[in-house]
């Protein structure tokens, strides 16, 4: 029997636990490749938005970019999860990453040729979303195969730093590069950064789902069903709660759509103020990842998720009462930090409590919730603000989030007792 010689987690650890990066070369390459490519994707997202606006001069046309990515993410998120539970996840990840790389080259070619066709940009954005929807379940399902269970919270905290770094650094670099050298330079940098992700995927070992491995030895091949994944989720209350709690935060207490109004009406600001409001939750989320070393000591993951989501709702509710910009930014940053903590434990539960042959499909559901929840939240916040006021929409939404999580906790009491040492779905 193999015995691990990992040192015990320090009780005084505060900064992010780097153990997964030290112990697993495969995870280290995957994490680095994803971090670099996320920055490149953030650059491209901004560059495409700027280019569409340059061509059309229409804010509505820019808004359509989000719709072009949302539909493929929702449709192919579930399908991509089913595929990830059928085929070699390494090959699926490599195939989809190659697709994203080629689409980046298409954007380079379009910029070099001087083609100004908004429809072509929309098509590329939609296909990039398809590649992401296929890649994400495969990549997320790999983590539990590359690392022991006790390192999953640390790995998910590191992964949160990847996405938030991309969200913060990517657009800033994209704006600078577009301003200095134009669109072709931004798209070229994105294509180059994608090679890091391709290399990481290429170096991974073959990673068939466990059921697929058994069927391969038996000489049969059965495609994983999306419906089977949804039926599995329907009978697993702890896993359902990870999605329900996230929807409470993203649908009921998601004020992003109101930031432009709030910046002017509450703080007397302009577009720069809106940028600060958008950046504050991302900065808080990044700091939550940087100072995540203590998360590895938490065992009651379900309780931690509910507390974190309640903290998100509380911070948003108080933000709705602020009229000083610096104070509002602090509470938005606190909300972002709480979101990182919730995400770390929700992802860990999806990786540790789900059988390997179901992980892809559950990660597909995760993509649909993450992609669709904030959009529904934007619609709800905007509608309530029009009917009442931004303050009622934001503060009321935060309070509704806390109430909803409390009611869920009363309905499914077992979720608070979820123990990472005995993960039960």
mmCIF file of C-alpha atoms in Angstrom:
data_model
loop_
_atom_site.group_PDB
_atom_site.id
_atom_site.type_symbol
_atom_site.label_atom_id
_atom_site.label_comp_id
_atom_site.label_asym_id
_atom_site.label_seq_id
_atom_site.Cartn_x
_atom_site.Cartn_y
_atom_site.Cartn_z
ATOM 1 C CA UNK A 1 0.000 0.000 0.000
ATOM 2 C CA UNK A 2 1.318 3.440 -0.969
ATOM 3 C CA UNK A 3 1.771 5.857 1.884
ATOM 4 C CA UNK A 4 1.810 9.574 1.415
ATOM 5 C CA UNK A 5 4.506 11.649 3.021
ATOM 6 C CA UNK A 6 2.800 15.011 2.609
ATOM 7 C CA UNK A 7 3.496 17.372 5.462
ATOM 8 C CA UNK A 8 0.494 18.325 7.539
ATOM 9 C CA UNK A 9 -1.314 21.539 6.649
ATOM 10 C CA UNK A 10 0.072 24.389 8.688
ATOM 11 C CA UNK A 11 -2.447 25.746 11.153
ATOM 12 C CA UNK A 12 -1.063 29.222 10.572
ATOM 13 C CA UNK A 13 -1.216 29.119 6.770
ATOM 14 C CA UNK A 14 -2.839 32.221 5.316
ATOM 15 C CA UNK A 15 -1.548 32.553 1.765
ATOM 16 C CA UNK A 16 -2.701 30.202 -0.986
ATOM 17 C CA UNK A 17 -1.615 26.584 -0.575
ATOM 18 C CA UNK A 18 0.779 25.791 -3.450
ATOM 19 C CA UNK A 19 1.020 22.073 -2.640
ATOM 20 C CA UNK A 20 -0.858 20.995 -5.830
ATOM 21 C CA UNK A 21 1.634 22.932 -7.950
ATOM 22 C CA UNK A 22 4.592 21.366 -6.144
ATOM 23 C CA UNK A 23 3.410 17.761 -6.108
ATOM 24 C CA UNK A 24 1.819 17.315 -9.547
ATOM 25 C CA UNK A 25 3.754 18.342 -12.676
ATOM 26 C CA UNK A 26 0.654 17.639 -14.806
ATOM 27 C CA UNK A 27 -1.512 19.923 -12.696
ATOM 28 C CA UNK A 28 1.246 22.546 -12.630
ATOM 29 C CA UNK A 29 1.429 22.638 -16.436
ATOM 30 C CA UNK A 30 -2.351 22.664 -16.720
ATOM 31 C CA UNK A 31 -2.681 25.514 -14.233
ATOM 32 C CA UNK A 32 0.035 27.624 -15.855
ATOM 33 C CA UNK A 33 -1.353 27.002 -19.347
ATOM 34 C CA UNK A 34 -4.866 27.939 -18.259
ATOM 35 C CA UNK A 35 -3.665 31.076 -16.477
ATOM 36 C CA UNK A 36 -1.806 32.335 -19.540
ATOM 37 C CA UNK A 37 -4.652 31.459 -21.920
ATOM 38 C CA UNK A 38 -7.262 33.114 -19.649
ATOM 39 C CA UNK A 39 -5.315 36.367 -19.863
ATOM 40 C CA UNK A 40 -5.232 36.015 -23.654
ATOM 41 C CA UNK A 41 -8.958 35.332 -23.789
ATOM 42 C CA UNK A 42 -9.631 38.406 -21.638
ATOM 43 C CA UNK A 43 -7.636 40.473 -24.118
ATOM 44 C CA UNK A 44 -9.564 39.052 -27.063
ATOM 45 C CA UNK A 45 -12.950 39.585 -25.405
ATOM 46 C CA UNK A 46 -12.201 43.274 -24.980
ATOM 47 C CA UNK A 47 -10.661 43.590 -28.451
ATOM 48 C CA UNK A 48 -13.720 42.025 -30.119
ATOM 49 C CA UNK A 49 -16.026 44.379 -28.193
ATOM 50 C CA UNK A 50 -13.966 47.404 -29.256
ATOM 51 C CA UNK A 51 -13.825 46.236 -32.863
ATOM 52 C CA UNK A 52 -17.582 45.640 -33.055
ATOM 53 C CA UNK A 53 -18.192 49.125 -31.655
ATOM 54 C CA UNK A 54 -15.701 50.650 -34.120
ATOM 55 C CA UNK A 55 -17.534 48.992 -37.004
ATOM 56 C CA UNK A 56 -21.118 49.645 -35.905
ATOM 57 C CA UNK A 57 -21.019 52.505 -33.396
ATOM 58 C CA UNK A 58 -23.835 50.640 -31.621
ATOM 59 C CA UNK A 59 -23.908 49.601 -27.974
ATOM 60 C CA UNK A 60 -26.657 47.119 -28.865
ATOM 61 C CA UNK A 61 -24.325 45.398 -31.329
ATOM 62 C CA UNK A 62 -21.723 45.095 -28.599
ATOM 63 C CA UNK A 63 -24.344 43.609 -26.284
ATOM 64 C CA UNK A 64 -25.130 40.936 -28.866
ATOM 65 C CA UNK A 65 -21.649 39.505 -28.299
ATOM 66 C CA UNK A 66 -22.781 38.229 -24.908
ATOM 67 C CA UNK A 67 -25.848 36.613 -26.449
ATOM 68 C CA UNK A 68 -23.707 34.929 -29.116
ATOM 69 C CA UNK A 69 -21.610 33.290 -26.389
ATOM 70 C CA UNK A 70 -24.426 32.528 -23.926
ATOM 71 C CA UNK A 71 -26.506 30.292 -26.218
ATOM 72 C CA UNK A 72 -23.626 27.945 -27.165
ATOM 73 C CA UNK A 73 -22.481 27.783 -23.538
ATOM 74 C CA UNK A 74 -25.925 26.688 -22.351
ATOM 75 C CA UNK A 75 -26.598 24.287 -25.234
ATOM 76 C CA UNK A 76 -23.156 22.725 -25.506
ATOM 77 C CA UNK A 77 -22.364 22.850 -21.786
ATOM 78 C CA UNK A 78 -24.589 19.851 -21.072
ATOM 79 C CA UNK A 79 -23.511 18.100 -24.266
ATOM 80 C CA UNK A 80 -19.832 18.729 -23.564
ATOM 81 C CA UNK A 81 -20.218 17.175 -20.127
ATOM 82 C CA UNK A 82 -21.734 14.027 -21.634
ATOM 83 C CA UNK A 83 -18.910 13.800 -24.173
ATOM 84 C CA UNK A 84 -16.345 14.207 -21.375
ATOM 85 C CA UNK A 85 -17.871 11.158 -19.657
ATOM 86 C CA UNK A 86 -17.527 9.063 -22.829
ATOM 87 C CA UNK A 87 -14.184 9.780 -24.480
ATOM 88 C CA UNK A 88 -10.599 10.323 -23.389
ATOM 89 C CA UNK A 89 -10.777 13.662 -21.581
ATOM 90 C CA UNK A 90 -7.237 14.505 -22.545
ATOM 91 C CA UNK A 91 -8.089 14.135 -26.257
ATOM 92 C CA UNK A 92 -11.301 16.146 -25.842
ATOM 93 C CA UNK A 93 -9.403 18.899 -24.038
ATOM 94 C CA UNK A 94 -6.690 18.906 -26.698
ATOM 95 C CA UNK A 95 -9.237 18.937 -29.542
ATOM 96 C CA UNK A 96 -11.266 21.810 -28.085
ATOM 97 C CA UNK A 97 -8.158 23.825 -27.146
ATOM 98 C CA UNK A 98 -6.899 23.383 -30.708
ATOM 99 C CA UNK A 99 -10.229 24.697 -31.962
ATOM 100 C CA UNK A 100 -9.890 27.797 -29.778
ATOM 101 C CA UNK A 101 -6.326 28.300 -31.029
ATOM 102 C CA UNK A 102 -7.440 28.103 -34.668
ATOM 103 C CA UNK A 103 -10.259 30.562 -34.023
ATOM 104 C CA UNK A 104 -7.711 32.991 -32.573
ATOM 105 C CA UNK A 105 -5.760 32.639 -35.811
ATOM 106 C CA UNK A 106 -8.962 33.425 -37.736
ATOM 107 C CA UNK A 107 -9.268 36.680 -35.793
ATOM 108 C CA UNK A 108 -5.648 37.484 -36.640
ATOM 109 C CA UNK A 109 -6.313 36.832 -40.326
ATOM 110 C CA UNK A 110 -9.483 38.957 -40.283
ATOM 111 C CA UNK A 111 -7.616 41.861 -38.654
ATOM 112 C CA UNK A 112 -4.655 41.588 -41.055
ATOM 113 C CA UNK A 113 -6.969 41.471 -44.078
ATOM 114 C CA UNK A 114 -8.902 44.479 -42.815
ATOM 115 C CA UNK A 115 -12.249 42.680 -43.076
ATOM 116 C CA UNK A 116 -14.970 44.584 -41.218
ATOM 117 C CA UNK A 117 -17.815 42.086 -40.988
ATOM 118 C CA UNK A 118 -19.599 42.029 -37.639
ATOM 119 C CA UNK A 119 -21.327 38.758 -38.535
ATOM 120 C CA UNK A 120 -17.944 37.064 -38.892
ATOM 121 C CA UNK A 121 -16.870 38.285 -35.450
ATOM 122 C CA UNK A 122 -20.142 37.035 -33.955
ATOM 123 C CA UNK A 123 -19.581 33.630 -35.571
ATOM 124 C CA UNK A 124 -16.065 33.370 -34.162
ATOM 125 C CA UNK A 125 -17.312 34.319 -30.676
ATOM 126 C CA UNK A 126 -20.048 31.666 -30.866
ATOM 127 C CA UNK A 127 -17.589 28.973 -31.983
ATOM 128 C CA UNK A 128 -15.164 29.975 -29.227
ATOM 129 C CA UNK A 129 -18.003 29.453 -26.731
ATOM 130 C CA UNK A 130 -18.624 25.981 -28.216
ATOM 131 C CA UNK A 131 -14.947 25.093 -27.750
ATOM 132 C CA UNK A 132 -15.022 26.386 -24.177
ATOM 133 C CA UNK A 133 -18.192 24.391 -23.421
ATOM 134 C CA UNK A 134 -16.437 21.225 -24.629
ATOM 135 C CA UNK A 135 -13.125 22.012 -22.947
ATOM 136 C CA UNK A 136 -14.266 23.103 -19.496
ATOM 137 C CA UNK A 137 -16.023 19.881 -18.350
ATOM 138 C CA UNK A 138 -13.092 17.800 -19.565
ATOM 139 C CA UNK A 139 -10.515 20.014 -17.877
ATOM 140 C CA UNK A 140 -12.447 20.295 -14.602
ATOM 141 C CA UNK A 141 -13.046 16.523 -14.492
ATOM 142 C CA UNK A 142 -9.312 15.901 -14.780
ATOM 143 C CA UNK A 143 -8.415 17.704 -11.550
ATOM 144 C CA UNK A 144 -9.733 14.953 -9.272
ATOM 145 C CA UNK A 145 -7.665 12.407 -11.222
ATOM 146 C CA UNK A 146 -4.461 14.443 -10.988
ATOM 147 C CA UNK A 147 -4.583 15.251 -7.267
ATOM 148 C CA UNK A 148 -5.571 13.528 -3.998
ATOM 149 C CA UNK A 149 -8.862 14.590 -2.427
ATOM 150 C CA UNK A 150 -7.232 16.587 0.372
ATOM 151 C CA UNK A 151 -5.574 18.886 -2.188
ATOM 152 C CA UNK A 152 -8.766 19.715 -4.098
ATOM 153 C CA UNK A 153 -9.709 22.834 -2.067
ATOM 154 C CA UNK A 154 -6.220 24.260 -2.616
ATOM 155 C CA UNK A 155 -6.392 23.416 -6.339
ATOM 156 C CA UNK A 156 -9.784 25.076 -6.725
ATOM 157 C CA UNK A 157 -8.528 28.179 -4.925
ATOM 158 C CA UNK A 158 -5.620 28.304 -7.377
ATOM 159 C CA UNK A 159 -8.052 27.828 -10.260
ATOM 160 C CA UNK A 160 -10.114 30.771 -9.010
ATOM 161 C CA UNK A 161 -6.984 32.911 -9.180
ATOM 162 C CA UNK A 162 -6.594 31.851 -12.815
ATOM 163 C CA UNK A 163 -10.025 33.092 -13.872
ATOM 164 C CA UNK A 164 -9.939 36.298 -11.821
ATOM 165 C CA UNK A 165 -6.433 37.134 -13.036
ATOM 166 C CA UNK A 166 -7.670 36.720 -16.591
ATOM 167 C CA UNK A 167 -10.707 38.894 -15.890
ATOM 168 C CA UNK A 168 -8.570 41.656 -14.369
ATOM 169 C CA UNK A 169 -5.321 41.582 -16.326
ATOM 170 C CA UNK A 170 -6.635 40.461 -19.726
ATOM 171 C CA UNK A 171 -8.888 43.460 -20.471
ATOM 172 C CA UNK A 172 -6.286 45.934 -19.178
ATOM 173 C CA UNK A 173 -3.575 44.463 -21.415
ATOM 174 C CA UNK A 174 -6.034 44.195 -24.282
ATOM 175 C CA UNK A 175 -6.906 47.877 -24.045
ATOM 176 C CA UNK A 176 -3.230 48.865 -23.973
ATOM 177 C CA UNK A 177 -2.239 46.612 -26.871
ATOM 178 C CA UNK A 178 -5.188 47.656 -29.046
ATOM 179 C CA UNK A 179 -4.437 51.308 -28.287
ATOM 180 C CA UNK A 180 -0.747 50.988 -29.138
ATOM 181 C CA UNK A 181 -0.594 48.401 -31.936
ATOM 182 C CA UNK A 182 -4.124 47.609 -33.047
ATOM 183 C CA UNK A 183 -6.417 44.580 -33.119
ATOM 184 C CA UNK A 184 -4.082 42.262 -34.985
ATOM 185 C CA UNK A 185 -1.501 42.554 -32.190
ATOM 186 C CA UNK A 186 -4.062 41.699 -29.487
ATOM 187 C CA UNK A 187 -5.353 38.679 -31.414
ATOM 188 C CA UNK A 188 -1.813 37.520 -32.166
ATOM 189 C CA UNK A 189 -0.861 37.637 -28.498
ATOM 190 C CA UNK A 190 -3.981 35.603 -27.681
ATOM 191 C CA UNK A 191 -3.034 32.962 -30.251
ATOM 192 C CA UNK A 192 0.497 32.746 -28.843
ATOM 193 C CA UNK A 193 -0.747 32.395 -25.258
ATOM 194 C CA UNK A 194 -3.020 29.526 -26.287
ATOM 195 C CA UNK A 195 0.026 27.421 -27.093
ATOM 196 C CA UNK A 196 0.660 27.127 -23.335
ATOM 197 C CA UNK A 197 -2.737 25.478 -22.853
ATOM 198 C CA UNK A 198 -2.169 23.223 -25.864
ATOM 199 C CA UNK A 199 1.206 22.104 -24.511
ATOM 200 C CA UNK A 200 -0.274 21.367 -21.068
ATOM 201 C CA UNK A 201 -3.046 19.225 -22.585
ATOM 202 C CA UNK A 202 -0.620 17.422 -24.871
ATOM 203 C CA UNK A 203 1.609 16.418 -21.935
ATOM 204 C CA UNK A 204 -1.253 14.921 -19.898
ATOM 205 C CA UNK A 205 -1.685 11.147 -19.703
ATOM 206 C CA UNK A 206 -4.672 9.438 -21.290
ATOM 207 C CA UNK A 207 -7.703 9.996 -19.062
ATOM 208 C CA UNK A 208 -10.709 7.882 -19.964
ATOM 209 C CA UNK A 209 -13.605 8.083 -17.480
ATOM 210 C CA UNK A 210 -13.577 5.051 -15.191
ATOM 211 C CA UNK A 211 -16.768 3.605 -16.656
ATOM 212 C CA UNK A 212 -15.453 4.072 -20.178
ATOM 213 C CA UNK A 213 -12.254 2.252 -19.203
ATOM 214 C CA UNK A 214 -14.280 -0.699 -17.884
ATOM 215 C CA UNK A 215 -16.429 -0.785 -21.024
ATOM 216 C CA UNK A 216 -13.337 -0.621 -23.228
ATOM 217 C CA UNK A 217 -11.905 -3.703 -21.510
ATOM 218 C CA UNK A 218 -15.236 -5.488 -21.947
ATOM 219 C CA UNK A 219 -15.355 -4.633 -25.642
ATOM 220 C CA UNK A 220 -18.454 -2.411 -25.452
ATOM 221 C CA UNK A 221 -18.929 1.291 -25.936
ATOM 222 C CA UNK A 222 -21.859 3.215 -24.508
ATOM 223 C CA UNK A 223 -22.309 6.945 -24.911
ATOM 224 C CA UNK A 224 -22.957 8.848 -21.698
ATOM 225 C CA UNK A 225 -26.446 10.351 -21.571
ATOM 226 C CA UNK A 226 -27.225 13.911 -20.515
ATOM 227 C CA UNK A 227 -30.523 12.671 -19.064
ATOM 228 C CA UNK A 228 -28.698 10.093 -16.943
ATOM 229 C CA UNK A 229 -26.610 12.897 -15.504
ATOM 230 C CA UNK A 230 -29.700 14.966 -14.689
ATOM 231 C CA UNK A 231 -31.392 11.931 -13.100
ATOM 232 C CA UNK A 232 -28.281 11.350 -10.992
ATOM 233 C CA UNK A 233 -28.340 14.985 -9.886
ATOM 234 C CA UNK A 234 -32.045 14.716 -9.060
ATOM 235 C CA UNK A 235 -31.345 12.005 -6.475
ATOM 236 C CA UNK A 236 -28.322 13.680 -4.835
ATOM 237 C CA UNK A 237 -29.469 16.479 -2.491
ATOM 238 C CA UNK A 238 -26.007 17.711 -1.511
ATOM 239 C CA UNK A 239 -24.985 18.198 -5.127
ATOM 240 C CA UNK A 240 -28.270 19.904 -5.965
ATOM 241 C CA UNK A 241 -27.676 22.310 -3.115
ATOM 242 C CA UNK A 242 -24.357 23.428 -4.601
ATOM 243 C CA UNK A 243 -26.303 24.661 -7.628
ATOM 244 C CA UNK A 244 -29.269 26.046 -5.674
ATOM 245 C CA UNK A 245 -27.062 28.145 -3.409
ATOM 246 C CA UNK A 246 -25.127 29.545 -6.355
ATOM 247 C CA UNK A 247 -28.375 30.480 -8.116
ATOM 248 C CA UNK A 248 -29.480 32.316 -4.962
ATOM 249 C CA UNK A 249 -26.420 34.536 -5.251
ATOM 250 C CA UNK A 250 -26.259 34.972 -9.012
ATOM 251 C CA UNK A 251 -29.972 35.458 -9.724
ATOM 252 C CA UNK A 252 -31.235 37.273 -6.640
ATOM 253 C CA UNK A 253 -28.198 39.390 -5.701
ATOM 254 C CA UNK A 254 -26.307 40.211 -8.875
ATOM 255 C CA UNK A 255 -26.193 44.016 -9.326
ATOM 256 C CA UNK A 256 -23.743 44.179 -12.251
ATOM 257 C CA UNK A 257 -26.333 45.473 -14.733
ATOM 258 C CA UNK A 258 -27.006 48.461 -12.468
ATOM 259 C CA UNK A 259 -23.391 49.591 -12.098
ATOM 260 C CA UNK A 260 -23.582 52.244 -14.881
ATOM 261 C CA UNK A 261 -26.678 53.787 -13.243
ATOM 262 C CA UNK A 262 -25.256 53.539 -9.736
ATOM 263 C CA UNK A 263 -21.981 55.136 -10.798
ATOM 264 C CA UNK A 264 -23.788 58.285 -11.976
ATOM 265 C CA UNK A 265 -26.795 58.542 -9.630
ATOM 266 C CA UNK A 266 -25.174 57.495 -6.348
ATOM 267 C CA UNK A 267 -21.560 58.508 -6.775
ATOM 268 C CA UNK A 268 -21.725 61.298 -9.362
ATOM 269 C CA UNK A 269 -19.170 59.469 -11.476
ATOM 270 C CA UNK A 270 -18.739 58.375 -15.080
ATOM 271 C CA UNK A 271 -17.446 55.413 -17.081
ATOM 272 C CA UNK A 272 -14.298 55.264 -14.944
ATOM 273 C CA UNK A 273 -16.442 54.865 -11.830
ATOM 274 C CA UNK A 274 -18.352 52.063 -13.527
ATOM 275 C CA UNK A 275 -15.037 50.374 -14.273
ATOM 276 C CA UNK A 276 -14.103 50.551 -10.596
ATOM 277 C CA UNK A 277 -17.426 48.995 -9.591
ATOM 278 C CA UNK A 278 -16.927 46.166 -12.092
ATOM 279 C CA UNK A 279 -13.343 45.568 -10.983
ATOM 280 C CA UNK A 280 -14.019 45.555 -7.229
ATOM 281 C CA UNK A 281 -15.688 42.093 -6.995
ATOM 282 C CA UNK A 282 -13.003 40.618 -9.259
ATOM 283 C CA UNK A 283 -10.264 42.092 -7.085
ATOM 284 C CA UNK A 284 -11.960 40.712 -3.982
ATOM 285 C CA UNK A 285 -12.238 37.309 -5.630
ATOM 286 C CA UNK A 286 -8.534 37.396 -6.495
ATOM 287 C CA UNK A 287 -7.593 38.319 -2.933
ATOM 288 C CA UNK A 288 -9.840 35.502 -1.711
ATOM 289 C CA UNK A 289 -7.722 33.120 -3.756
ATOM 290 C CA UNK A 290 -4.407 34.643 -2.703
ATOM 291 C CA UNK A 291 -5.306 34.367 1.003
ATOM 292 C CA UNK A 292 -6.946 30.934 0.751
ATOM 293 C CA UNK A 293 -4.443 28.842 2.707
ATOM 294 C CA UNK A 294 -6.853 28.385 5.626
ATOM 295 C CA UNK A 295 -9.555 26.822 3.439
ATOM 296 C CA UNK A 296 -7.785 23.458 3.505
ATOM 297 C CA UNK A 297 -8.591 23.139 7.212
ATOM 298 C CA UNK A 298 -12.363 23.419 6.659
ATOM 299 C CA UNK A 299 -14.182 20.066 6.613
ATOM 300 C CA UNK A 300 -17.852 21.152 6.725
ATOM 301 C CA UNK A 301 -17.980 22.194 3.082
ATOM 302 C CA UNK A 302 -21.767 22.454 2.877
ATOM 303 C CA UNK A 303 -21.950 24.796 5.858
ATOM 304 C CA UNK A 304 -19.069 26.828 4.433
ATOM 305 C CA UNK A 305 -20.924 27.251 1.116
ATOM 306 C CA UNK A 306 -24.085 28.496 2.836
ATOM 307 C CA UNK A 307 -22.176 30.921 5.047
ATOM 308 C CA UNK A 308 -20.206 32.247 2.063
ATOM 309 C CA UNK A 309 -23.355 32.780 -0.035
ATOM 310 C CA UNK A 310 -25.068 34.487 2.904
ATOM 311 C CA UNK A 311 -22.008 36.746 3.241
ATOM 312 C CA UNK A 312 -22.247 37.553 -0.480
ATOM 313 C CA UNK A 313 -25.907 38.537 -0.087
ATOM 314 C CA UNK A 314 -25.204 40.573 3.046
ATOM 315 C CA UNK A 315 -22.334 42.458 1.381
ATOM 316 C CA UNK A 316 -24.487 43.242 -1.666
ATOM 317 C CA UNK A 317 -27.345 44.391 0.566
ATOM 318 C CA UNK A 318 -25.060 46.802 2.465
ATOM 319 C CA UNK A 319 -23.543 47.992 -0.833
ATOM 320 C CA UNK A 320 -27.060 49.026 -1.847
ATOM 321 C CA UNK A 321 -27.174 51.357 1.167
ATOM 322 C CA UNK A 322 -23.800 53.059 0.587
ATOM 323 C CA UNK A 323 -23.432 56.478 -1.010
ATOM 324 C CA UNK A 324 -19.671 56.796 -0.628
ATOM 325 C CA UNK A 325 -17.674 55.223 -3.433
ATOM 326 C CA UNK A 326 -14.804 53.906 -1.313
ATOM 327 C CA UNK A 327 -17.226 52.172 1.041
ATOM 328 C CA UNK A 328 -19.213 50.673 -1.816
ATOM 329 C CA UNK A 329 -16.028 49.294 -3.386
ATOM 330 C CA UNK A 330 -15.051 47.666 -0.090
ATOM 331 C CA UNK A 331 -18.358 45.808 0.189
ATOM 332 C CA UNK A 332 -18.224 44.729 -3.455
ATOM 333 C CA UNK A 333 -14.711 43.380 -2.834
ATOM 334 C CA UNK A 334 -15.968 41.515 0.242
ATOM 335 C CA UNK A 335 -18.723 40.013 -1.887
ATOM 336 C CA UNK A 336 -16.145 38.866 -4.450
ATOM 337 C CA UNK A 337 -14.053 37.255 -1.706
ATOM 338 C CA UNK A 338 -17.127 35.392 -0.410
ATOM 339 C CA UNK A 339 -17.856 34.213 -3.958
ATOM 340 C CA UNK A 340 -14.375 32.693 -4.233
ATOM 341 C CA UNK A 341 -14.841 30.792 -0.963
ATOM 342 C CA UNK A 342 -18.209 29.471 -2.124
ATOM 343 C CA UNK A 343 -16.779 28.472 -5.496
ATOM 344 C CA UNK A 344 -13.834 26.616 -3.949
ATOM 345 C CA UNK A 345 -16.037 24.397 -1.802
ATOM 346 C CA UNK A 346 -18.757 23.910 -4.433
ATOM 347 C CA UNK A 347 -16.191 22.770 -6.978
ATOM 348 C CA UNK A 348 -14.510 20.520 -4.429
ATOM 349 C CA UNK A 349 -17.819 18.831 -3.655
ATOM 350 C CA UNK A 350 -18.504 18.300 -7.360
ATOM 351 C CA UNK A 351 -15.103 16.689 -7.759
ATOM 352 C CA UNK A 352 -14.969 14.611 -4.568
ATOM 353 C CA UNK A 353 -18.579 13.456 -4.170
ATOM 354 C CA UNK A 354 -19.317 12.630 -7.815
ATOM 355 C CA UNK A 355 -18.264 9.291 -9.359
ATOM 356 C CA UNK A 356 -15.671 9.765 -12.060
ATOM 357 C CA UNK A 357 -18.017 8.552 -14.795
ATOM 358 C CA UNK A 358 -20.468 11.368 -13.904
ATOM 359 C CA UNK A 359 -18.040 14.238 -13.348
ATOM 360 C CA UNK A 360 -18.175 15.565 -16.887
ATOM 361 C CA UNK A 361 -21.956 15.815 -16.924
ATOM 362 C CA UNK A 362 -22.105 17.528 -13.539
ATOM 363 C CA UNK A 363 -19.452 19.990 -14.703
ATOM 364 C CA UNK A 364 -21.633 20.593 -17.759
ATOM 365 C CA UNK A 365 -24.530 21.517 -15.487
ATOM 366 C CA UNK A 366 -22.108 23.771 -13.593
ATOM 367 C CA UNK A 367 -21.304 25.640 -16.834
ATOM 368 C CA UNK A 368 -25.004 26.168 -17.571
ATOM 369 C CA UNK A 369 -25.616 27.539 -14.062
ATOM 370 C CA UNK A 370 -22.529 29.778 -14.136
ATOM 371 C CA UNK A 371 -23.350 31.073 -17.635
ATOM 372 C CA UNK A 372 -27.089 31.458 -17.209
ATOM 373 C CA UNK A 373 -27.392 32.568 -13.565
ATOM 374 C CA UNK A 374 -25.691 35.982 -13.902
ATOM 375 C CA UNK A 375 -27.666 36.752 -17.083
ATOM 376 C CA UNK A 376 -30.927 36.035 -15.262
ATOM 377 C CA UNK A 377 -29.617 38.140 -12.400
ATOM 378 C CA UNK A 378 -28.937 41.058 -14.763
ATOM 379 C CA UNK A 379 -32.487 40.816 -16.110
ATOM 380 C CA UNK A 380 -34.050 40.617 -12.649
ATOM 381 C CA UNK A 381 -32.008 43.497 -11.233
ATOM 382 C CA UNK A 382 -32.783 45.708 -14.218
ATOM 383 C CA UNK A 383 -36.500 44.906 -14.088
ATOM 384 C CA UNK A 384 -36.828 45.531 -10.342
ATOM 385 C CA UNK A 385 -34.827 48.763 -10.624
ATOM 386 C CA UNK A 386 -37.148 50.024 -13.374
ATOM 387 C CA UNK A 387 -40.226 49.207 -11.301
ATOM 388 C CA UNK A 388 -38.828 50.583 -8.028
ATOM 389 C CA UNK A 389 -35.280 51.950 -7.700
ATOM 390 C CA UNK A 390 -31.682 50.696 -7.919
ATOM 391 C CA UNK A 391 -31.424 50.771 -4.112
ATOM 392 C CA UNK A 392 -34.473 48.525 -3.714
ATOM 393 C CA UNK A 393 -33.206 46.163 -6.414
ATOM 394 C CA UNK A 394 -29.725 45.822 -4.899
ATOM 395 C CA UNK A 395 -30.483 45.821 -1.188
ATOM 396 C CA UNK A 396 -33.676 43.830 -1.636
ATOM 397 C CA UNK A 397 -31.824 41.316 -3.789
ATOM 398 C CA UNK A 398 -29.118 40.862 -1.166
ATOM 399 C CA UNK A 399 -31.687 40.310 1.559
ATOM 400 C CA UNK A 400 -33.617 37.895 -0.678
ATOM 401 C CA UNK A 401 -30.403 35.921 -1.234
ATOM 402 C CA UNK A 402 -29.823 35.533 2.520
ATOM 403 C CA UNK A 403 -33.453 34.542 3.114
ATOM 404 C CA UNK A 404 -33.431 32.032 0.258
ATOM 405 C CA UNK A 405 -30.226 30.364 1.490
ATOM 406 C CA UNK A 406 -31.654 30.180 5.000
ATOM 407 C CA UNK A 407 -34.821 28.502 3.714
ATOM 408 C CA UNK A 408 -32.751 26.023 1.699
ATOM 409 C CA UNK A 409 -30.702 25.243 4.811
ATOM 410 C CA UNK A 410 -33.896 24.495 6.733
ATOM 411 C CA UNK A 411 -35.259 22.333 3.927
ATOM 412 C CA UNK A 412 -32.099 20.265 3.357
ATOM 413 C CA UNK A 413 -30.457 20.169 6.771
ATOM 414 C CA UNK A 414 -28.045 17.419 5.747
ATOM 415 C CA UNK A 415 -26.134 19.847 3.520
ATOM 416 C CA UNK A 416 -24.746 21.676 6.561
ATOM 417 C CA UNK A 417 -23.446 18.341 7.871
ATOM 418 C CA UNK A 418 -21.552 17.484 4.668
ATOM 419 C CA UNK A 419 -18.067 16.365 5.723
ATOM 420 C CA UNK A 420 -15.145 16.378 3.315
ATOM 421 C CA UNK A 421 -13.741 13.288 5.055
ATOM 422 C CA UNK A 422 -16.830 11.328 3.964
ATOM 423 C CA UNK A 423 -18.136 13.042 0.808
ATOM 424 C CA UNK A 424 -21.758 12.066 0.194
ATOM 425 C CA UNK A 425 -23.523 13.396 -2.914
#
